[in-house]
mmCIF file of C-alpha atoms and ligand atoms in Angstrom:
data_model
loop_
_atom_site.group_PDB
_atom_site.id
_atom_site.type_symbol
_atom_site.label_atom_id
_atom_site.label_comp_id
_atom_site.label_asym_id
_atom_site.label_seq_id
_atom_site.Cartn_x
_atom_site.Cartn_y
_atom_site.Cartn_z
ATOM 1 C CA MET R 1414 -0.024 -0.115 -0.019
ATOM 2 C CA VAL R 1415 1.533 3.575 -0.876
ATOM 3 C CA ALA R 1416 -0.106 6.210 1.415
ATOM 4 C CA ASP R 1417 -2.679 9.140 0.114
ATOM 5 C CA ILE R 1418 -0.814 12.256 1.121
ATOM 6 C CA ILE R 1419 -3.151 14.263 3.356
ATOM 7 C CA SER R 1420 -2.337 17.853 2.593
ATOM 8 C CA GLY R 1421 -2.987 20.397 5.103
ATOM 9 C CA ASN R 1422 -2.079 23.164 2.719
ATOM 10 C CA GLU R 1423 -5.081 22.186 0.701
ATOM 11 C CA VAL R 1424 -7.535 21.674 3.753
ATOM 12 C CA ALA R 1425 -6.133 25.085 5.071
ATOM 13 C CA LYS R 1426 -6.761 26.816 1.962
ATOM 14 C CA ALA R 1427 -10.527 25.632 1.712
ATOM 15 C CA MET R 1428 -11.061 26.793 5.117
ATOM 16 C CA ARG R 1429 -9.162 30.033 4.795
ATOM 17 C CA ALA R 1430 -11.240 30.843 1.672
ATOM 18 C CA GLU R 1431 -14.569 30.205 3.913
ATOM 19 C CA MET R 1432 -13.572 32.284 6.608
ATOM 20 C CA LYS R 1433 -12.494 35.310 4.226
ATOM 21 C CA GLU R 1434 -16.115 35.635 3.062
ATOM 22 C CA GLU R 1435 -17.313 35.237 6.645
ATOM 23 C CA ILE R 1436 -14.945 38.021 7.734
ATOM 24 C CA SER R 1437 -15.809 40.518 4.924
ATOM 25 C CA LYS R 1438 -19.404 40.105 6.214
ATOM 26 C CA MET R 1439 -18.611 40.882 9.691
ATOM 27 C CA LYS R 1440 -16.549 43.837 8.387
ATOM 28 C CA GLY R 1441 -19.594 44.664 6.596
ATOM 29 C CA ALA R 1442 -21.584 45.022 9.805
ATOM 30 C CA GLY R 1443 -18.521 47.058 11.351
ATOM 31 C CA ILE R 1444 -16.833 43.753 13.102
ATOM 32 C CA THR R 1445 -13.111 43.609 12.482
ATOM 33 C CA PRO R 1446 -11.566 40.522 14.325
ATOM 34 C CA GLY R 1447 -8.407 41.082 16.261
ATOM 35 C CA LEU R 1448 -5.568 39.065 17.297
ATOM 36 C CA VAL R 1449 -2.311 40.255 19.074
ATOM 37 C CA VAL R 1450 0.821 38.123 19.073
ATOM 38 C CA ILE R 1451 3.277 38.505 21.739
ATOM 39 C CA LEU R 1452 6.991 36.850 21.323
ATOM 40 C CA VAL R 1453 9.558 37.328 24.047
ATOM 41 C CA GLY R 1454 13.050 36.419 22.895
ATOM 42 C CA GLU R 1455 14.728 35.261 19.777
ATOM 43 C CA ASP R 1456 13.858 31.333 19.348
ATOM 44 C CA ALA R 1457 14.143 30.880 15.563
ATOM 45 C CA ALA R 1458 11.330 28.654 15.064
ATOM 46 C CA SER R 1459 9.186 30.899 16.841
ATOM 47 C CA GLN R 1460 10.104 33.732 14.955
ATOM 48 C CA VAL R 1461 8.586 32.384 12.014
ATOM 49 C CA TYR R 1462 5.607 30.902 13.448
ATOM 50 C CA VAL R 1463 5.010 34.370 14.578
ATOM 51 C CA ARG R 1464 5.626 35.883 11.305
ATOM 52 C CA LYS R 1465 3.355 33.125 9.683
ATOM 53 C CA LYS R 1466 0.414 33.954 11.957
ATOM 54 C CA GLY R 1467 0.832 37.651 11.195
ATOM 55 C CA GLU R 1468 0.845 36.918 7.378
ATOM 56 C CA ALA R 1469 -2.326 34.919 7.797
ATOM 57 C CA CYS R 1470 -4.208 37.845 9.686
ATOM 58 C CA ASP R 1471 -3.049 40.015 6.722
ATOM 59 C CA GLU R 1472 -4.498 37.378 3.972
ATOM 60 C CA LEU R 1473 -8.004 37.021 5.751
ATOM 61 C CA GLY R 1474 -8.623 40.953 6.701
ATOM 62 C CA ILE R 1475 -7.935 40.000 10.559
ATOM 63 C CA LEU R 1476 -6.524 42.979 12.512
ATOM 64 C CA SER R 1477 -3.246 42.125 14.068
ATOM 65 C CA GLU R 1478 -0.386 43.322 16.166
ATOM 66 C CA THR R 1479 2.668 41.609 16.798
ATOM 67 C CA VAL R 1480 4.922 42.666 20.139
ATOM 68 C CA ARG R 1481 8.418 41.512 20.175
ATOM 69 C CA LEU R 1482 10.146 41.754 23.552
ATOM 70 C CA PRO R 1483 13.544 41.186 24.428
ATOM 71 C CA GLU R 1484 14.708 37.769 25.971
ATOM 72 C CA SER R 1485 15.651 39.704 29.146
ATOM 73 C CA THR R 1486 11.883 40.756 29.670
ATOM 74 C CA PRO R 1487 10.865 40.463 33.266
ATOM 75 C CA GLU R 1488 7.771 38.318 34.036
ATOM 76 C CA GLU R 1489 5.811 41.503 35.544
ATOM 77 C CA GLU R 1490 6.261 43.410 32.318
ATOM 78 C CA LEU R 1491 4.680 40.817 30.472
ATOM 79 C CA LEU R 1492 1.980 40.469 32.930
ATOM 80 C CA LYS R 1493 1.302 44.064 32.399
ATOM 81 C CA LEU R 1494 0.985 44.096 28.821
ATOM 82 C CA ILE R 1495 -1.690 40.968 28.923
ATOM 83 C CA ASP R 1496 -3.525 43.139 31.266
ATOM 84 C CA LYS R 1497 -3.437 46.135 28.460
ATOM 85 C CA TYR R 1498 -4.775 43.691 25.900
ATOM 86 C CA ASN R 1499 -7.409 42.190 27.987
ATOM 87 C CA ALA R 1500 -8.750 45.500 28.300
ATOM 88 C CA ASP R 1501 -8.335 46.574 24.677
ATOM 89 C CA ALA R 1502 -11.605 45.912 23.006
ATOM 90 C CA ARG R 1503 -9.901 45.875 19.504
ATOM 91 C CA PHE R 1504 -8.294 42.311 20.269
ATOM 92 C CA ASP R 1505 -10.528 39.382 20.320
ATOM 93 C CA GLY R 1506 -7.416 36.920 21.108
ATOM 94 C CA ILE R 1507 -4.199 37.295 22.575
ATOM 95 C CA LEU R 1508 -1.570 34.833 21.891
ATOM 96 C CA VAL R 1509 1.552 34.587 23.874
ATOM 97 C CA GLN R 1510 4.210 32.359 21.811
ATOM 98 C CA LEU R 1511 5.818 29.397 23.648
ATOM 99 C CA PRO R 1512 8.328 28.730 24.655
ATOM 100 C CA LEU R 1513 9.011 31.658 27.093
ATOM 101 C CA PRO R 1514 12.306 32.655 28.590
ATOM 102 C CA LYS R 1515 13.299 31.008 31.809
ATOM 103 C CA GLN R 1516 12.611 33.739 34.036
ATOM 104 C CA ILE R 1517 9.388 33.900 33.068
ATOM 105 C CA ASN R 1518 6.502 31.509 34.535
ATOM 106 C CA GLU R 1519 4.598 29.984 31.485
ATOM 107 C CA GLU R 1520 1.698 28.744 33.971
ATOM 108 C CA LYS R 1521 1.427 32.422 35.289
ATOM 109 C CA VAL R 1522 1.381 34.065 32.111
ATOM 110 C CA LEU R 1523 -1.200 31.799 30.687
ATOM 111 C CA MET R 1524 -3.472 32.089 33.606
ATOM 112 C CA ARG R 1525 -3.166 35.742 33.219
ATOM 113 C CA ILE R 1526 -5.120 35.811 29.813
ATOM 114 C CA ASP R 1527 -8.748 36.687 29.864
ATOM 115 C CA PRO R 1528 -10.313 33.217 29.103
ATOM 116 C CA GLY R 1529 -12.572 34.690 26.416
ATOM 117 C CA LYS R 1530 -9.461 35.891 24.453
ATOM 118 C CA ASP R 1531 -7.309 32.653 25.047
ATOM 119 C CA VAL R 1532 -7.547 31.580 21.212
ATOM 120 C CA ASP R 1533 -4.946 29.217 22.013
ATOM 121 C CA GLY R 1534 -7.347 27.377 24.415
ATOM 122 C CA PHE R 1535 -4.147 27.042 27.111
ATOM 123 C CA HIS R 1536 -5.900 28.766 30.063
ATOM 124 C CA PRO R 1537 -7.111 26.362 32.448
ATOM 125 C CA VAL R 1538 -10.620 27.369 32.256
ATOM 126 C CA ASN R 1539 -10.435 26.283 28.636
ATOM 127 C CA VAL R 1540 -8.745 23.384 28.984
ATOM 128 C CA GLY R 1541 -11.524 22.236 31.775
ATOM 129 C CA LYS R 1542 -14.332 23.125 29.426
ATOM 130 C CA MET R 1543 -12.473 20.814 26.790
ATOM 131 C CA VAL R 1544 -12.229 18.026 28.942
ATOM 132 C CA VAL R 1545 -15.792 18.012 30.028
ATOM 133 C CA GLY R 1546 -16.733 18.451 26.348
ATOM 134 C CA ALA R 1547 -18.161 22.003 27.016
ATOM 135 C CA ASP R 1548 -17.813 24.834 24.245
ATOM 136 C CA SER R 1549 -14.274 26.231 24.217
ATOM 137 C CA TYR R 1550 -11.580 27.347 22.521
ATOM 138 C CA LEU R 1551 -9.638 24.358 21.528
ATOM 139 C CA PRO R 1552 -5.743 24.311 21.251
ATOM 140 C CA CYS R 1553 -5.097 24.940 17.304
ATOM 141 C CA THR R 1554 -2.668 22.307 16.651
ATOM 142 C CA PRO R 1555 -5.209 19.208 18.078
ATOM 143 C CA ALA R 1556 -8.199 21.077 16.823
ATOM 144 C CA GLY R 1557 -6.417 20.987 13.318
ATOM 145 C CA ILE R 1558 -5.459 17.699 13.341
ATOM 146 C CA GLN R 1559 -9.477 16.627 14.139
ATOM 147 C CA GLU R 1560 -10.153 18.823 11.044
ATOM 148 C CA LEU R 1561 -7.707 17.403 8.923
ATOM 149 C CA LEU R 1562 -8.780 13.641 9.838
ATOM 150 C CA VAL R 1563 -12.556 14.257 9.314
ATOM 151 C CA ARG R 1564 -11.818 16.218 5.983
ATOM 152 C CA SER R 1565 -9.565 13.773 4.538
ATOM 153 C CA GLY R 1566 -12.266 10.923 5.271
ATOM 154 C CA ASN R 1567 -10.590 9.288 8.228
ATOM 155 C CA ASP R 1568 -12.833 9.824 10.725
ATOM 156 C CA PRO R 1569 -11.665 8.625 13.972
ATOM 157 C CA LYS R 1570 -15.020 7.349 15.608
ATOM 158 C CA GLY R 1571 -14.462 3.765 16.950
ATOM 159 C CA LYS R 1572 -10.599 3.785 15.785
ATOM 160 C CA HIS R 1573 -7.756 3.061 17.991
ATOM 161 C CA VAL R 1574 -5.795 6.470 18.101
ATOM 162 C CA VAL R 1575 -2.379 6.035 19.437
ATOM 163 C CA ILE R 1576 -0.501 9.470 20.575
ATOM 164 C CA LEU R 1577 3.263 9.565 20.977
ATOM 165 C CA GLY R 1578 3.890 12.368 23.349
ATOM 166 C CA ARG R 1579 2.125 13.848 26.544
ATOM 167 C CA SER R 1580 2.703 17.665 26.006
ATOM 168 C CA ASN R 1581 0.203 20.369 26.854
ATOM 169 C CA ILE R 1582 0.122 21.815 23.479
ATOM 170 C CA VAL R 1583 -0.566 18.533 21.352
ATOM 171 C CA GLY R 1584 -0.353 15.260 23.151
ATOM 172 C CA LYS R 1585 -2.843 15.547 26.177
ATOM 173 C CA PRO R 1586 -5.412 17.981 24.230
ATOM 174 C CA ILE R 1587 -5.492 15.449 21.199
ATOM 175 C CA ALA R 1588 -6.388 12.770 23.557
ATOM 176 C CA ASN R 1589 -9.169 14.680 25.346
ATOM 177 C CA ILE R 1590 -10.567 16.061 22.183
ATOM 178 C CA LEU R 1591 -10.685 12.725 20.335
ATOM 179 C CA VAL R 1592 -11.963 10.593 23.452
ATOM 180 C CA GLN R 1593 -15.221 12.996 23.257
ATOM 181 C CA LYS R 1594 -18.653 11.602 22.825
ATOM 182 C CA ALA R 1595 -19.023 14.252 19.503
ATOM 183 C CA ALA R 1596 -19.099 14.102 15.787
ATOM 184 C CA GLY R 1597 -15.296 13.817 14.594
ATOM 185 C CA ALA R 1598 -14.261 11.989 17.902
ATOM 186 C CA ASN R 1599 -15.599 8.978 19.350
ATOM 187 C CA ALA R 1600 -12.110 7.160 19.336
ATOM 188 C CA THR R 1601 -10.240 4.812 21.776
ATOM 189 C CA VAL R 1602 -7.286 6.493 22.820
ATOM 190 C CA THR R 1603 -3.861 5.438 23.942
ATOM 191 C CA VAL R 1604 -1.437 8.213 24.895
ATOM 192 C CA CYS R 1605 2.557 6.858 24.817
ATOM 193 C CA HIS R 1606 5.385 8.696 26.217
ATOM 194 C CA SER R 1607 9.225 8.639 27.525
ATOM 195 C CA ARG R 1608 8.356 5.999 30.088
ATOM 196 C CA THR R 1609 6.100 3.597 28.146
ATOM 197 C CA GLU R 1610 6.805 0.132 28.006
ATOM 198 C CA ASP R 1611 6.880 -1.410 24.900
ATOM 199 C CA LEU R 1612 6.005 1.626 22.746
ATOM 200 C CA PRO R 1613 6.633 -0.050 19.389
ATOM 201 C CA GLY R 1614 4.033 -2.850 20.225
ATOM 202 C CA LEU R 1615 1.524 -0.117 21.343
ATOM 203 C CA SER R 1616 1.962 1.892 18.166
ATOM 204 C CA ARG R 1617 1.737 -1.146 15.988
ATOM 205 C CA GLN R 1618 -2.024 -1.502 17.504
ATOM 206 C CA ALA R 1619 -2.786 2.159 15.936
ATOM 207 C CA ASP R 1620 -5.456 2.576 13.396
ATOM 208 C CA ILE R 1621 -4.444 6.021 13.401
ATOM 209 C CA LEU R 1622 -1.121 7.298 14.862
ATOM 210 C CA VAL R 1623 -0.382 10.430 16.088
ATOM 211 C CA ALA R 1624 3.300 11.100 16.307
ATOM 212 C CA ALA R 1625 4.013 14.399 18.402
ATOM 213 C CA MET R 1626 7.043 13.689 20.557
ATOM 214 C CA GLY R 1627 9.708 16.096 18.894
ATOM 215 C CA VAL R 1628 12.093 13.315 17.969
ATOM 216 C CA PRO R 1629 13.354 13.374 14.127
ATOM 217 C CA LYS R 1630 12.223 10.281 11.965
ATOM 218 C CA PHE R 1631 11.168 8.239 15.153
ATOM 219 C CA VAL R 1632 8.711 6.320 13.948
ATOM 220 C CA LYS R 1633 9.804 3.590 11.735
ATOM 221 C CA ALA R 1634 7.924 1.162 9.226
ATOM 222 C CA ASP R 1635 8.272 -1.567 11.602
ATOM 223 C CA MET R 1636 6.368 0.273 14.051
ATOM 224 C CA VAL R 1637 3.107 0.638 12.239
ATOM 225 C CA LYS R 1638 0.739 -1.692 10.844
ATOM 226 C CA ASP R 1639 -0.293 -1.819 7.293
ATOM 227 C CA GLY R 1640 -3.434 0.333 6.521
ATOM 228 C CA VAL R 1641 -2.282 3.017 9.340
ATOM 229 C CA VAL R 1642 -3.494 6.733 9.066
ATOM 230 C CA VAL R 1643 -0.204 8.633 10.367
ATOM 231 C CA VAL R 1644 -0.260 12.359 11.451
ATOM 232 C CA ASP R 1645 2.937 13.763 11.862
ATOM 233 C CA VAL R 1646 3.276 16.650 14.294
ATOM 234 C CA GLY R 1647 6.966 16.903 14.275
ATOM 235 C CA VAL R 1648 9.057 19.620 13.231
ATOM 236 C CA ASN R 1649 12.349 19.271 13.368
ATOM 237 C CA ARG R 1650 15.412 20.839 11.553
ATOM 238 C CA ILE R 1651 18.097 18.664 10.825
ATOM 239 C CA ASP R 1652 21.585 19.051 8.790
ATOM 240 C CA ASP R 1653 21.516 18.070 4.980
ATOM 241 C CA PRO R 1654 24.547 19.005 2.998
ATOM 242 C CA THR R 1655 22.278 18.779 -0.268
ATOM 243 C CA ALA R 1656 19.802 21.295 0.702
ATOM 244 C CA LYS R 1657 20.501 25.181 -0.073
ATOM 245 C CA LYS R 1658 20.281 26.029 3.229
ATOM 246 C CA GLY R 1659 22.476 23.439 4.629
ATOM 247 C CA THR R 1660 19.397 22.297 6.917
ATOM 248 C CA ARG R 1661 15.687 20.867 5.950
ATOM 249 C CA LEU R 1662 12.323 20.172 8.132
ATOM 250 C CA VAL R 1663 11.652 16.662 8.958
ATOM 251 C CA GLY R 1664 8.889 15.183 10.942
ATOM 252 C CA ASP R 1665 8.678 12.676 13.728
ATOM 253 C CA VAL R 1666 7.926 10.040 11.314
ATOM 254 C CA ASP R 1667 10.110 8.485 8.745
ATOM 255 C CA PHE R 1668 8.155 9.308 5.791
ATOM 256 C CA ASP R 1669 9.361 7.384 3.007
ATOM 257 C CA ALA R 1670 9.659 4.272 4.355
ATOM 258 C CA VAL R 1671 6.373 4.562 6.608
ATOM 259 C CA LYS R 1672 4.331 5.801 3.253
ATOM 260 C CA GLU R 1673 4.813 2.375 1.730
ATOM 261 C CA LYS R 1674 2.861 0.682 4.531
ATOM 262 C CA ALA R 1675 0.097 3.588 5.547
ATOM 263 C CA LYS R 1676 -3.266 4.201 4.200
ATOM 264 C CA ALA R 1677 -2.617 7.775 4.534
ATOM 265 C CA ILE R 1678 0.020 10.294 5.930
ATOM 266 C CA THR R 1679 0.508 14.069 6.246
ATOM 267 C CA PRO R 1680 3.658 15.468 5.125
ATOM 268 C CA VAL R 1681 6.357 17.908 6.687
ATOM 269 C CA PRO R 1682 6.088 20.684 5.778
ATOM 270 C CA GLY R 1683 2.580 21.074 4.459
ATOM 271 C CA GLY R 1684 0.559 18.720 6.910
ATOM 272 C CA VAL R 1685 -0.432 19.883 10.297
ATOM 273 C CA GLY R 1686 1.488 23.079 10.496
ATOM 274 C CA PRO R 1687 -0.663 25.209 7.998
ATOM 275 C CA MET R 1688 -3.766 23.694 9.894
ATOM 276 C CA THR R 1689 -2.518 25.014 13.444
ATOM 277 C CA ILE R 1690 -2.399 28.556 11.822
ATOM 278 C CA THR R 1691 -5.815 28.250 10.153
ATOM 279 C CA MET R 1692 -7.269 26.880 13.773
ATOM 280 C CA LEU R 1693 -5.846 30.168 15.381
ATOM 281 C CA MET R 1694 -7.522 32.212 12.919
ATOM 282 C CA LYS R 1695 -10.960 30.274 13.180
ATOM 283 C CA ASN R 1696 -10.715 30.557 17.326
ATOM 284 C CA THR R 1697 -10.163 34.604 16.630
ATOM 285 C CA VAL R 1698 -12.951 34.863 14.302
ATOM 286 C CA GLN R 1699 -15.275 32.924 16.797
ATOM 287 C CA ALA R 1700 -13.946 35.385 19.699
ATOM 288 C CA ALA R 1701 -14.841 38.397 17.692
ATOM 289 C CA LYS R 1702 -18.395 36.656 17.004
ATOM 290 C CA VAL R 1703 -19.040 36.138 20.908
ATOM 291 C CA HIS R 1704 -17.408 39.667 21.818
ATOM 292 C CA HIS R 1705 -19.931 41.406 19.456
ATOM 293 C CA GLY R 1706 -22.789 39.084 19.438
ATOM 294 C CA TRP R 1707 -22.664 38.218 15.635
ATOM 295 C CA THR R 1708 -24.947 35.350 14.600
ATOM 296 C CA GLY R 1709 -24.886 36.330 10.882
HETATM 297 N N1 LIG L 702 4.648 27.017 20.482
HETATM 298 C C1 LIG L 702 4.322 25.968 19.680
HETATM 299 N N2 LIG L 702 3.184 25.912 19.214
HETATM 300 C C2 LIG L 702 2.450 26.874 20.129
HETATM 301 C C3 LIG L 702 0.839 27.287 20.012
HETATM 302 O O1 LIG L 702 -0.042 26.514 19.298
HETATM 303 N N3 LIG L 702 0.663 28.323 20.547
HETATM 304 C C4 LIG L 702 1.889 29.029 21.329
HETATM 305 N N4 LIG L 702 1.161 30.227 22.088
HETATM 306 N N5 LIG L 702 2.885 28.734 21.182
HETATM 307 C C5 LIG L 702 3.144 27.575 20.598
#
C-alpha cells in the first residue's frame, strides 16, 4: 500500500477561503476580528511561526499586532502587557508564543490571559471545558488534526488512536478531544510517552497514529501496521548538506519508509503546520463573534 498524502495546505486553503468570506460579512457590519501575538526572545522557530500568524491575519482581513520583546523581559512586564490587551476591545484574541524565557513562569502568564480571549485554548478554564466537552477554544494544533482527519475521510469514530507524546500543547489535548462523545471524535485513545513500556508494540496497534514527541524520524516502518493513518506533528530541523540552506525540516516519522505501509499520511512541511494557524484564525473569528454578539 502506498499512502494518500493528506495535504494540510489544501485543507487550510479551503477553510481560509470560507473564513475570508465570513470576515468580509462581519466587516460589513462594522466588526473586525483582532489578534495580538506576543513574542519574547529570539527563538528561531518561534520567529517563523509568529511571522506566519501575522501573514495569515493579513490574508484574511483580521486586524493583527505583533509585539516583540527582548529575551530579558521581566515577568511582571509581560503580565502588565497582557492586562493591557485584556482591556483593549480591538483585540478578540491574545496569543503569547511559547516557549518563554526561563525567568518567566509560563503557567502564570497563560492564567493571566482573559479566557474569553484565549484563542490558544491554554487557559485552565478552557482546558477544563475541553475535558468535560463544553464549548471552548480548542488548542489549535489538536483542533487542526481533528479537522484534517475528518476532512480527509478518516473519521476517528471507533478507531484506536495511539498518540506518541504527552505535551500540554498536543499530546494531552488531542487525546481529550478525540475521546469525546461528539462528531469527529468517539475514538479509543492510548497515550504513549518516554516512560511507556513497549511503545513499538502499542504503536503497531494504532489505526490512527499521531506522532508528537519531537524526535526526528522516530517512527519507523516496523512500528506501524499496514493501512495505518499517520499524523506527523513533528517539526525538526536537521542538517542536510544537499539542501540550499544546509538544513531541512523533517517530522517525527520516517516518511519515505512509513508511506509504503500507510493508508494515508501527513507530510512535513505542509501537513499539520498550516492547519494550526488556520485554527488560530478560526478561534479569533469565533472570539470576535462572541464579543460582538454576531450570529449572522
Ligand atoms: N509554540 C508551539 N506551538 C504553539 C502554539 O500552538 N501556541 C503558542 N502560543 N505557542 C506555541
